[in-house]
Short mmCIF file of C-alpha atoms in Angstrom, two decimals:
data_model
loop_
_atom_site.label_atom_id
_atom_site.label_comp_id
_atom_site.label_asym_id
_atom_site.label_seq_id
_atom_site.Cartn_x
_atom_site.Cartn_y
_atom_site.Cartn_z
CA UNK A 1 0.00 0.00 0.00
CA UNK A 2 3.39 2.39 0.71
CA UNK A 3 4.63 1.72 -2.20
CA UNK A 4 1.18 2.48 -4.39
CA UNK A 5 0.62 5.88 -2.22
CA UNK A 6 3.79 6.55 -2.93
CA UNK A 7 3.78 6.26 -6.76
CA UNK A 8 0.29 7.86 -6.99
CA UNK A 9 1.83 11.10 -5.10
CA UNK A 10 5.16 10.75 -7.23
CA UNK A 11 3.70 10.56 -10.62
CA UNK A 12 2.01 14.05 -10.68
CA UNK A 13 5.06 15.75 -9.07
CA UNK A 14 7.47 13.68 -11.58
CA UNK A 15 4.79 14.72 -15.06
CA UNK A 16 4.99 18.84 -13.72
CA UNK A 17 8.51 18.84 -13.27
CA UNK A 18 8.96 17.50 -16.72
CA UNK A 19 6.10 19.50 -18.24
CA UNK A 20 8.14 22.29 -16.23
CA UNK A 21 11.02 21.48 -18.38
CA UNK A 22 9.33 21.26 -21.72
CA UNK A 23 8.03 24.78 -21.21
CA UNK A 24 11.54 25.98 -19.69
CA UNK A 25 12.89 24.35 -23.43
CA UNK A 26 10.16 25.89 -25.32
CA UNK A 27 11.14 29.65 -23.48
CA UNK A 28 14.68 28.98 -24.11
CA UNK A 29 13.35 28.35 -28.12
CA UNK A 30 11.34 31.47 -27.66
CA UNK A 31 14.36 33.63 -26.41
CA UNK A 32 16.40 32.53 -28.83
CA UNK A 33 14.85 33.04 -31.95
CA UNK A 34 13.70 36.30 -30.84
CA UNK A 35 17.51 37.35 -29.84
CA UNK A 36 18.25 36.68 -33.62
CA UNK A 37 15.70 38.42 -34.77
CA UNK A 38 16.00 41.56 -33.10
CA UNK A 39 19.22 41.33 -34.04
CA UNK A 40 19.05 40.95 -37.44
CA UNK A 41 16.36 43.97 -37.40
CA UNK A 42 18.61 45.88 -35.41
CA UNK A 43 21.53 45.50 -37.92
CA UNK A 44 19.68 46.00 -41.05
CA UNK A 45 18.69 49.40 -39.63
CA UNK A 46 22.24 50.70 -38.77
CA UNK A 47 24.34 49.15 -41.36
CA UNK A 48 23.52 52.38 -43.39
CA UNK A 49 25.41 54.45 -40.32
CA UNK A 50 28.53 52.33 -40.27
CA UNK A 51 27.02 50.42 -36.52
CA UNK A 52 26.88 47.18 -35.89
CA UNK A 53 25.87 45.12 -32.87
CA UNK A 54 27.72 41.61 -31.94
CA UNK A 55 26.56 39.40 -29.65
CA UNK A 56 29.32 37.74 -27.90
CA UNK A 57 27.90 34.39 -25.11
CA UNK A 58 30.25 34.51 -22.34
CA UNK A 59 28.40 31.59 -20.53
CA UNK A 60 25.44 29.29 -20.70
CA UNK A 61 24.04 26.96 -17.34
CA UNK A 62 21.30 24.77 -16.50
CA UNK A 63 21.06 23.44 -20.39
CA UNK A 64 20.67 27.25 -21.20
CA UNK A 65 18.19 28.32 -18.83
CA UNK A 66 20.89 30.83 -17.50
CA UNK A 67 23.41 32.72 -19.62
CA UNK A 68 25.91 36.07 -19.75
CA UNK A 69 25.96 37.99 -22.56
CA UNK A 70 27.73 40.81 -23.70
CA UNK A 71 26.26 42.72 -26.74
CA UNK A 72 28.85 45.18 -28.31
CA UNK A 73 28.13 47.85 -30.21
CA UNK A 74 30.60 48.37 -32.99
CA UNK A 75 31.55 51.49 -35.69
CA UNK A 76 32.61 49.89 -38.79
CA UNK A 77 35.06 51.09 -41.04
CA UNK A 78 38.71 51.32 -41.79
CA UNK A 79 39.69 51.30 -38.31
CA UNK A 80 36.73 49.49 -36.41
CA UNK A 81 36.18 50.53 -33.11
CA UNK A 82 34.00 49.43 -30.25
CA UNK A 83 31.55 52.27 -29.20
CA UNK A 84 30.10 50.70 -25.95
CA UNK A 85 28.93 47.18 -24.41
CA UNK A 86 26.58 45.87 -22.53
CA UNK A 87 26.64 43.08 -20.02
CA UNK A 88 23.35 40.85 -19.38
CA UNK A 89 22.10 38.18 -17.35
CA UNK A 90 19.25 36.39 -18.25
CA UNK A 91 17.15 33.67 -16.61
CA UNK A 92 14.60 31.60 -18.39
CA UNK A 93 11.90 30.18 -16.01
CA UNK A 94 9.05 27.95 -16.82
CA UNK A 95 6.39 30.91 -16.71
CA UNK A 96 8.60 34.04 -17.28
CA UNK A 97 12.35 34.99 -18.64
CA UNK A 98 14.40 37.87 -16.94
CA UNK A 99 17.08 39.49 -17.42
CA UNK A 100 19.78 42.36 -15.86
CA UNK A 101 21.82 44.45 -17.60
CA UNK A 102 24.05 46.99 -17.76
CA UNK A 103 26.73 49.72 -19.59
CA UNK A 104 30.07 47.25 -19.01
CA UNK A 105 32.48 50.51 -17.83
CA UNK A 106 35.94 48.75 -19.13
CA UNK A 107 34.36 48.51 -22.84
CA UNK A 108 34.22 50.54 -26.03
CA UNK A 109 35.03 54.56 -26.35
CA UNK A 110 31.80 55.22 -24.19
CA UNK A 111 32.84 53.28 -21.12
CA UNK A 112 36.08 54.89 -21.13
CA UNK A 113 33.91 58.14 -21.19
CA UNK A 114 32.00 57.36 -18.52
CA UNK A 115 34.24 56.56 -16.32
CA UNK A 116 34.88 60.00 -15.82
CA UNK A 117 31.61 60.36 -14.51
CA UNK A 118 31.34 57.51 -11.92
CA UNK A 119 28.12 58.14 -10.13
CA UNK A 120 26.50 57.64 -13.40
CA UNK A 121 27.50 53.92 -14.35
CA UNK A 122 27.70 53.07 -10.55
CA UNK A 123 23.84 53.47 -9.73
CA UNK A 124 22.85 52.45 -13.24
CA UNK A 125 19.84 49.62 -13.43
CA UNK A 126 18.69 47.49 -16.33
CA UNK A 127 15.79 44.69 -16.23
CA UNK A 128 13.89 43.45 -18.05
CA UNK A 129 10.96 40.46 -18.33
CA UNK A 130 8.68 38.45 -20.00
CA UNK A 131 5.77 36.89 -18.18
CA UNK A 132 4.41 33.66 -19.73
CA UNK A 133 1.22 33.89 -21.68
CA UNK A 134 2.21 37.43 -22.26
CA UNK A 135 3.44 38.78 -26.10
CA UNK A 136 5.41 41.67 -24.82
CA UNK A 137 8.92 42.51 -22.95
CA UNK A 138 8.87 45.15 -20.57
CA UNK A 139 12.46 47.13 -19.72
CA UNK A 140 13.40 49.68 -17.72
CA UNK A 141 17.26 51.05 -17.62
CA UNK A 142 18.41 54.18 -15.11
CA UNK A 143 21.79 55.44 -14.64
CA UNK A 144 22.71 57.04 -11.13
CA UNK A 145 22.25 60.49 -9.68
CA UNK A 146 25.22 62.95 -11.10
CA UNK A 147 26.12 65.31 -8.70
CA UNK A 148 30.07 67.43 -9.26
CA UNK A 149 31.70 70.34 -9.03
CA UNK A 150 33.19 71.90 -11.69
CA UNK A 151 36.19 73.45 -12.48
CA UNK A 152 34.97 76.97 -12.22
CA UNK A 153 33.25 76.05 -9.08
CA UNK A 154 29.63 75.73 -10.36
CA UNK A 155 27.62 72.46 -8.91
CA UNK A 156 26.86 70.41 -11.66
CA UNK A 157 23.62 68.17 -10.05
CA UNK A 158 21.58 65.51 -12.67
CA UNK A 159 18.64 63.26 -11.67
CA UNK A 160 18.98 59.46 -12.90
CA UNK A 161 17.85 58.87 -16.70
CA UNK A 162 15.37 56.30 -16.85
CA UNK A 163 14.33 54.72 -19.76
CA UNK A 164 11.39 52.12 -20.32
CA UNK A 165 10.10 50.19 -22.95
CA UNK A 166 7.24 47.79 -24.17
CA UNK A 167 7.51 45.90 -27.24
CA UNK A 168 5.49 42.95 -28.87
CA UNK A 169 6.86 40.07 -29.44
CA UNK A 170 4.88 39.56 -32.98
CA UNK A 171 5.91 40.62 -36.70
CA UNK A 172 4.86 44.15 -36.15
CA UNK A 173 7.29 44.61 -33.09
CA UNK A 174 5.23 47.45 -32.34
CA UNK A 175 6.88 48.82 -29.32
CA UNK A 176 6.36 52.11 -26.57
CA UNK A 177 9.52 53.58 -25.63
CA UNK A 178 9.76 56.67 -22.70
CA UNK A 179 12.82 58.48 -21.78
CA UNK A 180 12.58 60.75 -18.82
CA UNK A 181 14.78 63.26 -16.37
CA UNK A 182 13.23 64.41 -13.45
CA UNK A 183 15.41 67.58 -13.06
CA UNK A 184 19.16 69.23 -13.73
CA UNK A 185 20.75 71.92 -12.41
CA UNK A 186 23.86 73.89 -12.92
CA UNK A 187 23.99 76.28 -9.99
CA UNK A 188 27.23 78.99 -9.48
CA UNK A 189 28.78 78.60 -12.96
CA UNK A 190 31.27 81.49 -14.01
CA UNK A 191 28.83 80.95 -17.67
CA UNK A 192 25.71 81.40 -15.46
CA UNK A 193 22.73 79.08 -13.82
CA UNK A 194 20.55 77.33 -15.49
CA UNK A 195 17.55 75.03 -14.42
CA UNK A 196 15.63 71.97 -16.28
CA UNK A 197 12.45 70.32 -14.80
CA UNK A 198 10.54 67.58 -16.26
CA UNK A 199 12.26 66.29 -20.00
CA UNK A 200 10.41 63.94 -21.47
CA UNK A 201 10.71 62.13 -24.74
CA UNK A 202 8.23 58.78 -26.05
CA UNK A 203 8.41 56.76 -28.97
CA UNK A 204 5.94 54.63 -30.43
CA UNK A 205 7.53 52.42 -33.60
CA UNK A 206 6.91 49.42 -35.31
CA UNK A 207 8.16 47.41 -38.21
CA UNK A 208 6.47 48.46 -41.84
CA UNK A 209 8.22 45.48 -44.31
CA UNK A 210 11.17 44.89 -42.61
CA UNK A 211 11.86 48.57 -41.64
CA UNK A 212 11.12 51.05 -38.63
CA UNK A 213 8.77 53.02 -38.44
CA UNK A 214 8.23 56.30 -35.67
CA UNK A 215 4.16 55.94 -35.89
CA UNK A 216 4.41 58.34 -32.79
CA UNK A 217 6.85 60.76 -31.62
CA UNK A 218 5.84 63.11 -28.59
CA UNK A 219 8.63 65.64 -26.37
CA UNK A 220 8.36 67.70 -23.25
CA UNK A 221 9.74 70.38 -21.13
CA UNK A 222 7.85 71.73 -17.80
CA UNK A 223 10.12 74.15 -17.41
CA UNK A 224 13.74 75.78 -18.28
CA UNK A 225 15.28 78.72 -16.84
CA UNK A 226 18.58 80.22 -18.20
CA UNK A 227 20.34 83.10 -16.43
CA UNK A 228 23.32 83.81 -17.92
CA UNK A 229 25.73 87.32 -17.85
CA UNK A 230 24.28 87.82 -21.49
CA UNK A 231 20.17 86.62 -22.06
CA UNK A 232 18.00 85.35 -19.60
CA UNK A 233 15.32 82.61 -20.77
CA UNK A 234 12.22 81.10 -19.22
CA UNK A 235 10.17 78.65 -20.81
CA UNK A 236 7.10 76.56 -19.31
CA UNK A 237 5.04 73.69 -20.36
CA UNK A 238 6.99 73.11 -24.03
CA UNK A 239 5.29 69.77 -25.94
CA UNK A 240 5.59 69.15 -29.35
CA UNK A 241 3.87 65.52 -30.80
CA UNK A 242 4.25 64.25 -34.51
CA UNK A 243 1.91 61.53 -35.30
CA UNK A 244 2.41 59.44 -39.04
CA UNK A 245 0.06 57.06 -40.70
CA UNK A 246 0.31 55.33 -43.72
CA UNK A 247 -2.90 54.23 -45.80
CA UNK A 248 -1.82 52.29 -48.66
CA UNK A 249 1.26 53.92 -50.17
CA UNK A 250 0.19 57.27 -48.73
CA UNK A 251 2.38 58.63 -46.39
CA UNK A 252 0.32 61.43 -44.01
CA UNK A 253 1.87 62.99 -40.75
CA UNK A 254 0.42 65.53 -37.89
CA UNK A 255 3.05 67.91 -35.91
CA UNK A 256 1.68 70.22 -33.33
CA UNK A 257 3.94 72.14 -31.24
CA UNK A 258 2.52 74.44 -27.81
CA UNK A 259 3.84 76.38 -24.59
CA UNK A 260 1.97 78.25 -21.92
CA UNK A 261 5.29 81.07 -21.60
CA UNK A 262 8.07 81.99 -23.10
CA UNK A 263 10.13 84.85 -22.09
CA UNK A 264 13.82 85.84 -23.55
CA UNK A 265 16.00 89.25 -22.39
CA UNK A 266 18.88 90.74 -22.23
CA UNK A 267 20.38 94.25 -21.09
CA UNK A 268 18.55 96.36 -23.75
CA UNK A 269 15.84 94.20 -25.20
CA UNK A 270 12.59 91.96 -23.30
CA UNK A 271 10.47 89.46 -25.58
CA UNK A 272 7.20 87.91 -23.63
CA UNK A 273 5.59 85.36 -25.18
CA UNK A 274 1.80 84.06 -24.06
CA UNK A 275 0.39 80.84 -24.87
CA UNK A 276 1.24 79.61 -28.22
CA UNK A 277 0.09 76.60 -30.17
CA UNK A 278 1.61 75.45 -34.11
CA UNK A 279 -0.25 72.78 -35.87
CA UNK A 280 1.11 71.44 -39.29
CA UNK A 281 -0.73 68.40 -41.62
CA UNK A 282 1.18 66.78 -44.80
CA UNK A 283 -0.41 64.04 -46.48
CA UNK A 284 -0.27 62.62 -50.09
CA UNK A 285 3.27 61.30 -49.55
CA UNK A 286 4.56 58.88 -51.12
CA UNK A 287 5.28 56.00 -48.25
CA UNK A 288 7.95 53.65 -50.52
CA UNK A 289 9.24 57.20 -52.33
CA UNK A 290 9.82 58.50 -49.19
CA UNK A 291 11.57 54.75 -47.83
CA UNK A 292 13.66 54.53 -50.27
CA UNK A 293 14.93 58.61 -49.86
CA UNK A 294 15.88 57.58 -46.32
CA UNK A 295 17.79 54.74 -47.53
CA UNK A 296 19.99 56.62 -49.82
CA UNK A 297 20.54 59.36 -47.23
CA UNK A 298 21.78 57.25 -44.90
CA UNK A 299 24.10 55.96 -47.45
CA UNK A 300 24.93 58.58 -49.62
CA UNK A 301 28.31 60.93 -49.58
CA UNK A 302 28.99 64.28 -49.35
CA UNK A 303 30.28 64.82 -53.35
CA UNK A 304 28.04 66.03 -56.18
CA UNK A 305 27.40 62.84 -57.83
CA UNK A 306 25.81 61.58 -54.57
CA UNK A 307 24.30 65.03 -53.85
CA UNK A 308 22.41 64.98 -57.27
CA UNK A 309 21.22 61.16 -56.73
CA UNK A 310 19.58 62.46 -53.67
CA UNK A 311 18.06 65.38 -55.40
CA UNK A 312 16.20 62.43 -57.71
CA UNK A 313 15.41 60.47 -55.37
CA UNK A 314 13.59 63.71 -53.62
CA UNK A 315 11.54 64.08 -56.54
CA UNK A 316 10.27 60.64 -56.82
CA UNK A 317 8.82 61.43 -53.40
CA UNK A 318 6.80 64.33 -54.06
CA UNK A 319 6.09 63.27 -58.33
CA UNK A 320 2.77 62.36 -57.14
CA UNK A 321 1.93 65.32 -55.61
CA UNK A 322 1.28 66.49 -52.16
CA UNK A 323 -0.12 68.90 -49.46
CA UNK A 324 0.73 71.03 -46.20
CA UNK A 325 -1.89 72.43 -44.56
CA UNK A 326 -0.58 74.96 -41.74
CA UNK A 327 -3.94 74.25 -39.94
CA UNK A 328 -3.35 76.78 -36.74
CA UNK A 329 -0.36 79.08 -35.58
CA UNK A 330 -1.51 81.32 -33.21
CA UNK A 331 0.61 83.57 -30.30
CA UNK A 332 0.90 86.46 -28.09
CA UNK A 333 3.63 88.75 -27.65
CA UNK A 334 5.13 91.76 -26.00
CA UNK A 335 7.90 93.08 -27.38
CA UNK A 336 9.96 96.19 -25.14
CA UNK A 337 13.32 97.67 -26.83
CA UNK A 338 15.18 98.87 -23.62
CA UNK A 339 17.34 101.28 -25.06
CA UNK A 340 17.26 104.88 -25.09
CA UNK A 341 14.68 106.01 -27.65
CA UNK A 342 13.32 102.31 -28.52
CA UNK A 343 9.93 101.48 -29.49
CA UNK A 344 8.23 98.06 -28.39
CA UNK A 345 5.20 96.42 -29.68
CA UNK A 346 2.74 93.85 -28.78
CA UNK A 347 -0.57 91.93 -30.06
CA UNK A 348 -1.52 88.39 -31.38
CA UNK A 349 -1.17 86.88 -35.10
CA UNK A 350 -3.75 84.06 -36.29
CA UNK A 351 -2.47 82.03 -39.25
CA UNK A 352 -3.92 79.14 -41.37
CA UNK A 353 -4.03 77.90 -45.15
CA UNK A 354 -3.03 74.95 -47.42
CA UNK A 355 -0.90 74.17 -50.15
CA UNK A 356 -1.08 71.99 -52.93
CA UNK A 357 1.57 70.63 -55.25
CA UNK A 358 -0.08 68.90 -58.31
CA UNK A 359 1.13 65.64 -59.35
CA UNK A 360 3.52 65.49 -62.35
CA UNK A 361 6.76 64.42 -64.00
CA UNK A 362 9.32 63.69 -61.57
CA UNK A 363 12.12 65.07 -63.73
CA UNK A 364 10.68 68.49 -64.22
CA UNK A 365 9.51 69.05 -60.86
CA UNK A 366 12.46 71.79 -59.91
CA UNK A 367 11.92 73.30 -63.06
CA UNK A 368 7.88 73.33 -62.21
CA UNK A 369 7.93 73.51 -59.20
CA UNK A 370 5.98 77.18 -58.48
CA UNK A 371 4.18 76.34 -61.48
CA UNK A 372 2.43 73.33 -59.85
CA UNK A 373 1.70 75.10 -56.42
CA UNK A 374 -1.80 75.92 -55.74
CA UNK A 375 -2.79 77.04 -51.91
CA UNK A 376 -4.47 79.88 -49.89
CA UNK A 377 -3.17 81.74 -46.54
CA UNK A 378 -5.04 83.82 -43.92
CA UNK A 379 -3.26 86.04 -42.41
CA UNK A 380 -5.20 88.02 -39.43
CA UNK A 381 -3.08 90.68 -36.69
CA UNK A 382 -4.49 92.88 -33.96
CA UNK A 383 -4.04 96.27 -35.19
CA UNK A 384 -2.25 96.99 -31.74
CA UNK A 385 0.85 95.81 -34.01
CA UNK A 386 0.67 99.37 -35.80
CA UNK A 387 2.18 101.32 -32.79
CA UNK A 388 5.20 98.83 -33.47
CA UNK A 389 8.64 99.94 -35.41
CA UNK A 390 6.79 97.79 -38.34
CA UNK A 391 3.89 100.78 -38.71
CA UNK A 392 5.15 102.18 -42.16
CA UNK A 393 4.98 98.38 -43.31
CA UNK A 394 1.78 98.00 -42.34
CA UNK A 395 0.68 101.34 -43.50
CA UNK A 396 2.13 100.98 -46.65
CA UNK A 397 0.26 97.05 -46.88
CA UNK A 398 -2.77 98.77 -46.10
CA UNK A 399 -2.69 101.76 -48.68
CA UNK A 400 -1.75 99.20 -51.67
CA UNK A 401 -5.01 97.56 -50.23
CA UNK A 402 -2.95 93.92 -49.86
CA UNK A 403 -3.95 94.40 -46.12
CA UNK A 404 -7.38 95.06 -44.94
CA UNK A 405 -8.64 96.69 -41.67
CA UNK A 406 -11.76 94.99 -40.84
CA UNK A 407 -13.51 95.08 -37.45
CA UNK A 408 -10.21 96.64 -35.94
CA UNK A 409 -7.76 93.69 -36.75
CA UNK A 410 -5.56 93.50 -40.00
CA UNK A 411 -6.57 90.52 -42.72
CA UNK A 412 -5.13 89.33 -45.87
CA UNK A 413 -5.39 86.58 -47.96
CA UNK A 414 -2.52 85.27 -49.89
CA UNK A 415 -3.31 82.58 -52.53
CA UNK A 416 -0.57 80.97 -55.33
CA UNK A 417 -2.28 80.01 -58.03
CA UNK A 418 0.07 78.35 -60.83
CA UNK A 419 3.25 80.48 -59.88
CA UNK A 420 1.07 83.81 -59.32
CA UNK A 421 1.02 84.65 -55.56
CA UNK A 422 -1.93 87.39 -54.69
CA UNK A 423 -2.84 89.43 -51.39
CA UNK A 424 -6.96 89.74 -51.05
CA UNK A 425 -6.91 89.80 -55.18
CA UNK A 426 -3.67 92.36 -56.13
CA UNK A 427 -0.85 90.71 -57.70
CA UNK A 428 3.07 90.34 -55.56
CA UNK A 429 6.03 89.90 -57.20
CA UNK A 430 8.43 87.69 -55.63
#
């Protein structure tokens, strides 16, 4: 009866450890093949800068459930040189694979860098993990607090860098990347003080036929302030956010760019700028036009032959036409000249149109290039902008009638029309 118990409790425990190993093998699989293939991505995308990436396995345990690696990051070339490495440890589980890594200090240019700067490889932190069931690897890498003194005597003080990342695990390798600084400081500097607060940078990307692609981009400052002997310059709440999208072979992409303040001066001169939004739409790109541009520039050299392929390969982008739509631009300002006998100004501008180039021959587009522009402007200004050193501009815009004074703010409207540009109907030469 012992001996039956016995076997009826042993055979479940013996059938999960060796499921547990069959899904330990199948991770290992997993890991593997998705090491090479990032990889291989990875190097397709920066053999047009001269980089390369090597991975070098410095040891492998437990049938290769555990392993170092060391990944280095190489400039190619005449005389090769390692830029930086970095050192991981990984452990494959039956449910979940993690992994540690960081900046290896004794390798490549960078580490010799960095070792001037100790503090920031010494509390640097990489990890990473996959959970099982799960299509996506998290990762999150910081580097340690900086804080020096400098030569002149200025205090040089840096939060820790963190970076962290999503990415799927599928063809699209659609992944979320978001780099951010708390806050740096340079206090007591003979060049001046200056102050940063909130940086942020994300990333969303993906893979569009074997190449990356930025489907988002978005950046952010809360705040700067720069007080140096010569200008002085406070900004608050910068973001700017480009978002692309491709339908087709149609390449479209949104930029918008806003701030609550911005405020520059120096000894004789004061610029105040209120809230402030820019808002910019192209579409009708050319998606594989536009690829295979980004290709050549990353490949191309600095002599005319190379300089002229470009040129081509510009106008294959844009032969089918395109638009840019400057859908808002509006701002605020206050403008004081501080010296003896200056005159300041200040009021608002409100700005939107389109423009159109028409679809055509790629070889003749520099040649046709006004020719085939078709697109509208409004232009509209408080009138406050009169009392400004621009008045006899203005007044002379206004008595040719290309400027109108309606309901006490100054209008126009430009439109190019076939390589004729007009303001409110009366021809410009430009």
């Amino acid at each position: 009866m012992g001996k039956t118990l016995a076997l009826i409790v042993g055979l479940p425990v013996i059938a999960s450890a060796a499921a547990a190993g069959y899904i330990t093998y199948q991770n290992i699989e997993r890991y593997d093949a998705f090491t090479q293939t990032s990889l291989r991505q990875a190097n397709d995308s920066l053999a047009a800068q001269g980089v390369a990436i090597q991975l070098e396995e410095v040891s492998r345990g437990l049938f290769g459930a555990t392993r170092e690696e060391l990944y280095h990051v190489r400039l190619l070339g005449e005389e090769p040189a390692d830029l930086f490495s970095i050192r991981q440890q990984v452990t494959i589980e039956p449910h979940r694979a993690s992994g540690t890594f960081m900046i290896d200090p004794q390798q490549g240019l960078a580490g010799m860098m960095l070792q001037q700067i100790p503090e920031l490889l010494a509390g640097q932190q990489g990890e990473w993990h996959l959970n099982g069931g799960d299509d996506r690897i998290y990762g999150r890498y910081q580097t340690g607090a900086i804080k020096m003194t400098l030569p002149d005597g200025g205090a040089l003080a840096v939060a820790p860098l963190i970076l962290q990342t999503e990415t799927r695990l599928d063809e699209s390798a659609r992944g979320t990347a978001r780099l951010s600084l708390a806050s740096a400081s340079l206090q007591g500097s003979t060049q001046g003080d200056a102050n940063l607060q909130q940086l942020e940078l994300s990333v969303v990307s993906s893979q569009r036929n074997g190449s990356p692609f930025i489907d988002k981009a978005s950046y952010r400052i809360g705040a700067l302030n720069i007080d140096s002997p010569a200008m002085k310059i406070k900004l608050n709440n910068l973001q700017t956010e480009q978002a692309a999208l491709i339908d087709r072979d149609t390449l479209a992409s949104l930029s918008t760019l806003t701030f609550s303040n911005l405020r520059v001066s120096s000894t004789d001169k004061e610029l105040n700028v209120d809230s402030s939004n820019l808002s910019l739409y192209i579409d009708g790109v050319s998606w594989s036009g536009y690829r295979r541009l980004l290709e050549k520039v990353q490949s191309a050299g600095d002599d005319q032959a190379a300089i002229a392929g470009l040129m081509l390969n510009a106008n294959e982008v844009l032969k089918n036409g395109g638009s840019l739509a400057l859908e808002s631009f509006e701002t605020a300002f206050i403008f004081n000249d501080l010296s003896p006998g200056g005159i300041g100004a200040s009021g608002d501008l409100k700005v939107n149109g389109k423009v159109r180039l028409d679809a055509g021959d790629a070889a003749g587009l520099p040649q046709e290039l006004m020719a085939r522009l078709n697109g509208e402007l409004q232009i509209n200004l408080s009138r406050s902008l009169m009392q400004s050193p621009l008045a006899e501009h203005f007044i002379s815009l206004l008595d040719a009638g290309m400027l109108q004074d309606q309901d006490g703010r100054l209008v126009s409207q430009l439109k190019l029309q076939h390589g004729q540009l007009s303001a409110n109907d009366i021809a410009v030469a430009f």
